[in-house]
Coordinates of C-alpha atoms in Angstrom, one line a residue:
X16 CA 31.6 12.9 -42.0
X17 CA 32.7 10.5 -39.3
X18 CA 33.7 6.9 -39.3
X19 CA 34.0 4.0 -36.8
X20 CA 37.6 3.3 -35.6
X21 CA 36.1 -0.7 -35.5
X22 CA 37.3 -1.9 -38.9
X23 CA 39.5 -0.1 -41.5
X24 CA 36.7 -0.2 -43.9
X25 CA 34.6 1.7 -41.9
X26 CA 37.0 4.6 -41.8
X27 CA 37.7 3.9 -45.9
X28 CA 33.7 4.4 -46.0
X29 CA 34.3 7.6 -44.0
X30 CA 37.0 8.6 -46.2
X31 CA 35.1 8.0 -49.4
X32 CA 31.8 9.7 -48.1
X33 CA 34.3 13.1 -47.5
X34 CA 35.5 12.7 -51.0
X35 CA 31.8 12.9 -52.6
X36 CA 31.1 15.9 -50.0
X37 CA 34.3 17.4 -51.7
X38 CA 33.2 16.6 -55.4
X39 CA 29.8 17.3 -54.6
X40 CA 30.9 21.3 -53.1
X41 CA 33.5 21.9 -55.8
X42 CA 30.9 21.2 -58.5
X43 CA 28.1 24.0 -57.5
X44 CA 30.8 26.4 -55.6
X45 CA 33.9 25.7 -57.9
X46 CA 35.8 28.8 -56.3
X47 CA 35.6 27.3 -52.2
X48 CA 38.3 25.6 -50.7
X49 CA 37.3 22.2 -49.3
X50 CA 39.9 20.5 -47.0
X51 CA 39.2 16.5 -47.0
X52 CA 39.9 15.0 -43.3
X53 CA 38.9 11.5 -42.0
X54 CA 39.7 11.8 -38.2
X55 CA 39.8 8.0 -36.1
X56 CA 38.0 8.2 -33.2
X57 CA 36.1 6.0 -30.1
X58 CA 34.2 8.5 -29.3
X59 CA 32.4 10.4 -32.3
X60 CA 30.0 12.5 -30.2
X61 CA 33.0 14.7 -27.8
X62 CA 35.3 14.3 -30.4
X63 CA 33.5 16.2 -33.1
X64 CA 32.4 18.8 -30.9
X65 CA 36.2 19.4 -29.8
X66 CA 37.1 19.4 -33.1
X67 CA 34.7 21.7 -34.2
X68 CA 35.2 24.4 -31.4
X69 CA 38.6 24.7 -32.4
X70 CA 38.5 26.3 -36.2
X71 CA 34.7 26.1 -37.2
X72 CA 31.8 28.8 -37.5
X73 CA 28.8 26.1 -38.6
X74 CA 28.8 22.1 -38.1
X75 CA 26.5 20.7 -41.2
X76 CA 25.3 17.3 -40.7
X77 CA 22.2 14.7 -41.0
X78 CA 20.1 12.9 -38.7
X79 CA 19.4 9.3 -38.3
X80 CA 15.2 10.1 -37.6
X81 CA 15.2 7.5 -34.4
X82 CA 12.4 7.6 -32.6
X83 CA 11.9 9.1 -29.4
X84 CA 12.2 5.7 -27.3
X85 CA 15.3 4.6 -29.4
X86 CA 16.6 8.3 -29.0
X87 CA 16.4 8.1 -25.0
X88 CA 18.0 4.2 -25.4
X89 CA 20.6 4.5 -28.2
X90 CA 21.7 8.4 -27.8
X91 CA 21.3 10.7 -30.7
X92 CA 24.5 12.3 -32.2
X93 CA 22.3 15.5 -33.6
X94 CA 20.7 15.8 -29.8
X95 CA 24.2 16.1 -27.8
X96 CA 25.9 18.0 -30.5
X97 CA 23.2 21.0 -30.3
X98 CA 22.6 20.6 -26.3
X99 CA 27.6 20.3 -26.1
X100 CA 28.4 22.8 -28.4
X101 CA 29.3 26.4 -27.1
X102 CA 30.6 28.4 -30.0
X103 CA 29.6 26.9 -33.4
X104 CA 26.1 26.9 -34.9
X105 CA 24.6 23.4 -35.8
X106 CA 22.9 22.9 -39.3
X107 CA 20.8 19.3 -38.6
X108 CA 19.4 18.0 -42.1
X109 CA 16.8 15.1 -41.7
X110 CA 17.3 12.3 -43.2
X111 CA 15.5 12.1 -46.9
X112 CA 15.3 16.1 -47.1
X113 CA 15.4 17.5 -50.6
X114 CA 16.9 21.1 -50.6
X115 CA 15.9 23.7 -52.6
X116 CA 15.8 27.3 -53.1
X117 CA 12.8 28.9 -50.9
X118 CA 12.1 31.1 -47.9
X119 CA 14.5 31.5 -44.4
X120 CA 12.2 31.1 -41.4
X121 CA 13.2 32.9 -38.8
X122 CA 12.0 32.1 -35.5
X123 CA 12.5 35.2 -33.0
X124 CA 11.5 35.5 -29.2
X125 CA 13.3 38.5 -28.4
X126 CA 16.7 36.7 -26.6
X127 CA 19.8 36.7 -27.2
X128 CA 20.3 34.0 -28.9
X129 CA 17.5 34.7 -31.3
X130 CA 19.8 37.7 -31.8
X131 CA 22.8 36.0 -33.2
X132 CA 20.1 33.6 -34.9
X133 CA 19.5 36.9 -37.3
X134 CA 23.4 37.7 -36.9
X135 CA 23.8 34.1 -38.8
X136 CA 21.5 33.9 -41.3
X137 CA 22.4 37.7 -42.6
X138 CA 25.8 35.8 -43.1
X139 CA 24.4 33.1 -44.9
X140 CA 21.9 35.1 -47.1
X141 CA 21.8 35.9 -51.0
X142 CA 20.3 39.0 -52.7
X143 CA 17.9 36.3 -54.3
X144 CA 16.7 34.9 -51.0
X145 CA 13.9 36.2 -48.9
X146 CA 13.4 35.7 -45.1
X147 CA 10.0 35.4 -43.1
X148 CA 10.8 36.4 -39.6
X149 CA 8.1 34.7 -37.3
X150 CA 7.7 36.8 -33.7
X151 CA 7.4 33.8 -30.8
X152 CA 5.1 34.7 -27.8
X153 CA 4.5 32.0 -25.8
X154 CA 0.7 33.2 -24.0
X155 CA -2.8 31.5 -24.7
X156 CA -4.9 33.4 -26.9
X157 CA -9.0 32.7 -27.3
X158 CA -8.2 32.1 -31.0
X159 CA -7.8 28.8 -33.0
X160 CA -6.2 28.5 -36.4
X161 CA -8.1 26.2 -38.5
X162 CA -5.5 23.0 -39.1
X163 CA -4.1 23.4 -36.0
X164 CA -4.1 21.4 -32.9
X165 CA -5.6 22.7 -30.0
X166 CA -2.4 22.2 -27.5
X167 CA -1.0 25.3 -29.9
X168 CA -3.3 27.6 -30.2
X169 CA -2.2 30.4 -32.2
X170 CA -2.8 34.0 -33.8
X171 CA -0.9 35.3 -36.9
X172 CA -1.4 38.9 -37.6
X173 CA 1.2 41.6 -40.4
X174 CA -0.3 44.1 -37.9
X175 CA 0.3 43.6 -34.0
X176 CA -1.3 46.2 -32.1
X177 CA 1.4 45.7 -29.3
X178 CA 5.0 45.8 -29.6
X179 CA 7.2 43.1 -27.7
X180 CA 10.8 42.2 -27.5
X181 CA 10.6 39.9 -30.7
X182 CA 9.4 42.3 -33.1
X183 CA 11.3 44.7 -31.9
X184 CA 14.2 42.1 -32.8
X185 CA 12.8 41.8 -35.9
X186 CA 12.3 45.1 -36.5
X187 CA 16.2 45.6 -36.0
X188 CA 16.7 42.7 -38.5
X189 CA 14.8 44.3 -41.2
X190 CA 16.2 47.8 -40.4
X191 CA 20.2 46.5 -40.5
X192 CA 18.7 43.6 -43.9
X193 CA 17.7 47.4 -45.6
X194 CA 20.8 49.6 -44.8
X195 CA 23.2 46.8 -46.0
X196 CA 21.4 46.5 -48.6
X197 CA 21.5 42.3 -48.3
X198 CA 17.9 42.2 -49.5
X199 CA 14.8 43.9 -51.4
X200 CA 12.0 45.1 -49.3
X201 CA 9.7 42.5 -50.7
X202 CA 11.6 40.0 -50.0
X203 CA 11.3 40.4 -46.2
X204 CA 8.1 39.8 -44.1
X205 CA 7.2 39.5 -40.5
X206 CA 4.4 37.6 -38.6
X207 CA 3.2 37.0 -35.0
X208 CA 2.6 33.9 -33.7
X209 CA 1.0 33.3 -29.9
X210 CA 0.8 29.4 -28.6
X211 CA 0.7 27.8 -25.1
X212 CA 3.7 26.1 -26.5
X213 CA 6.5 27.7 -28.7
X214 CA 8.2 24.1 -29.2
X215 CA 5.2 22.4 -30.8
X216 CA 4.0 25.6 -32.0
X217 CA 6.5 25.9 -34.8
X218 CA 6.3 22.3 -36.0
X219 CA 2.7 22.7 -36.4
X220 CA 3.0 25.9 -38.2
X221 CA 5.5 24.0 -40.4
X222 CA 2.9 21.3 -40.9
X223 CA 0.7 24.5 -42.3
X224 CA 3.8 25.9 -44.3
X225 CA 6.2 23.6 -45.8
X226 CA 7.3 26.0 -48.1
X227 CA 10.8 26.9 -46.2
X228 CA 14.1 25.9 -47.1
X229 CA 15.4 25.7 -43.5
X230 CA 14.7 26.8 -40.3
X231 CA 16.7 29.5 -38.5
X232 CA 16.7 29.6 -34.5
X233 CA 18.6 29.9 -31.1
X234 CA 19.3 28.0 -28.3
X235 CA 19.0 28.9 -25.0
X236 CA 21.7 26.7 -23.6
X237 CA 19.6 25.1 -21.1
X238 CA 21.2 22.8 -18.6
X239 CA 20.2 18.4 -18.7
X240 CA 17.6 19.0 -15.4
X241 CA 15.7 22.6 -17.3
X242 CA 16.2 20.5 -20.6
X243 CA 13.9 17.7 -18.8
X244 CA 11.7 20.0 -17.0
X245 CA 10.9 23.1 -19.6
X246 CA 11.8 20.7 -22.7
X247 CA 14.3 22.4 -25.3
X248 CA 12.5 24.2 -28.2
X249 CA 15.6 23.4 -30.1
X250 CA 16.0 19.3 -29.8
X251 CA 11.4 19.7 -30.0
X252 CA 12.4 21.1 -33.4
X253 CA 15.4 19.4 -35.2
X254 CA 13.6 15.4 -34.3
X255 CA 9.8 16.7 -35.8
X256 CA 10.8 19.0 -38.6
X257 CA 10.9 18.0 -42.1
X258 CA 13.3 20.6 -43.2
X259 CA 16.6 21.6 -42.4
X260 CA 17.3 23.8 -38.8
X261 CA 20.1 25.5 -37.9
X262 CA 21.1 26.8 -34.6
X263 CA 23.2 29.4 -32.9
X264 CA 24.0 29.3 -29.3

C-alpha cells in the first residue's frame, strides 16, 4: 500500500489502509505474521520495485482500470511494475473484483517462464483447489468457436492428436501435482487452445469462462521496442481481464 509524500495525510491514509490489510489478513489467516510499513517516497513506481526485490516472493496489488489513452498519458503503476520487476511475481487485482473460491487457470506455451508459472501456483495451491491448465499455440486453425471473435480463432480439444512443448509442460505439472500429492486427479484438467493471437485469445476465452478465481501466467521479459512491436501478452492480460493475474518472470 503506498502513499504520496505530498501532504502528511496522504501518508496517514497510507498508514491506515496498511492497518485494514493487517486486520483484514489476521482475521481469515490468524496464525501469519503481517509486518505493517508505510515507506515515504517521490517516486512510488522504482521505489516499490526496489523494495520488493530485496525480501519479497509475490507483490499483491490493484489496478486503477485507466484506459488505454490515459494509460499511454498518465503511466500505469501495474504496467511498469510487471514490465521492471526481475525476481518477484506480480498478483494485479482489478479494480471492483470479488474473490472467491474457484478454478486456477493456467496459461502454458511451453517457455520458461510458463515453467515457473506452474512452479508458483503449486506453491500457492490447496488440497481443495483445482487447476485447469490451458495449452497456448499461437497458429490459425480453419475452426471458429461460436462466441468468439474472429481475430482469435480457436480450437479446444481434452484429446490433441499432436504433442507440443505446452502439453508437454503440462503434462510435467500434472505428473509432479500427482506425486506430491498437492491435488486429486479430478481436480486437474488440461485443454488446447490454437488462436492467431495468444494475447486476445485468452481474454476472449475468459469472456466464454468467467468461472476462474485468477489467472496464472509468465512473462517473457520482453524489452520497451519488442513490447511495442509483438505487444506483451502479459500487460494484453492484466488491463482486459476481469479477474485477478498473477505473473512470474
Amino acid at each position: 500500500v503506498h502513499g504520496s509524500t505530498k501532504t502528511s495525510t496522504r501518508l496517514s491514509h497510507a498508514t491506515e489502509l496498511c492497518s485494514k490489510a493487517q486486520n483484514l489478513i489476521n482475521s481469515v489467516c490468524p496464525n501469519v505474521y503481517v509486518d505493517l510499513a508505510a515507506r515515504p517516497t517521490t517516486e512510488v513506481r522504482d521505489d516499490l520495485i526496489e523494495f520488493c526485490e530485496e525480501q519479497f516472493d509475490l507483490l499483491v496489488m490493484g489496478t486503477r482500470g485507466l484506459g488505454a489513452f490515459k494509460r499511454v498519458l498518465l503511466g500505469s503503476l501495474s504496467t511498469h511494475v510487471v514490465n521492471h520487476t526481475k525476481s518477484v511475481s506480480v498478483c494485479i487485482v482489478p479494480s471492483q473484483t470479488t474473490i472467491q473460491r474457484k478454478p486456477f487457470l493456467l496459461c502454458a506455451d511451453g517457455s520458461d517462464p510458463s515453467t515457473r508459472a506452474g512452479e508458483l501456483l503449486l506453491k500457492l495451491l490447496q488440497p481443495s483447489d483445482s487447476v485447469h491448465a490451458l495449452c497456448l499455440n499461437e497458429r490459425g486453425v480453419g475452426i471458429t468457436r461460436p462466441g468468439l471473435s474472429t481475430s482469435t480463432v480457436m480450437v479446444e480439444t481434452h484429446n490433441p492428436p499432436q504433442k507440443d512443448k505446452s502439453e508437454m509442460q503440462v503434462q510435467a505439472l500434472s505428473a509432479l501435482l500427482k506425486t506430491q500429492q498437492v491435488l486429486p486427479d479430478e481436480n486437474m484438467k488440461a485443454s488446447k487452445m490454437e488462436t492467431f493471437d495468444v494475447k486476445q485469445g485468452i481474454v476472449d476465452y475468459l469472456m466464454e469462462n468467467p468461472d476462474y478465481m485468477a489467472v496464472v501466467m509468465g512473462s517473457r521479459g520482453l524489452a520497451p521496442a519488442a513490447r511495442l512491436v509483438l505487444g506483451s501478452v502479459s500487460n494484453h492480460v492484466i488491463h482486459h481481464c476481469s479477474i485477478p493475474v498473477i505473473i512470474t518472470h
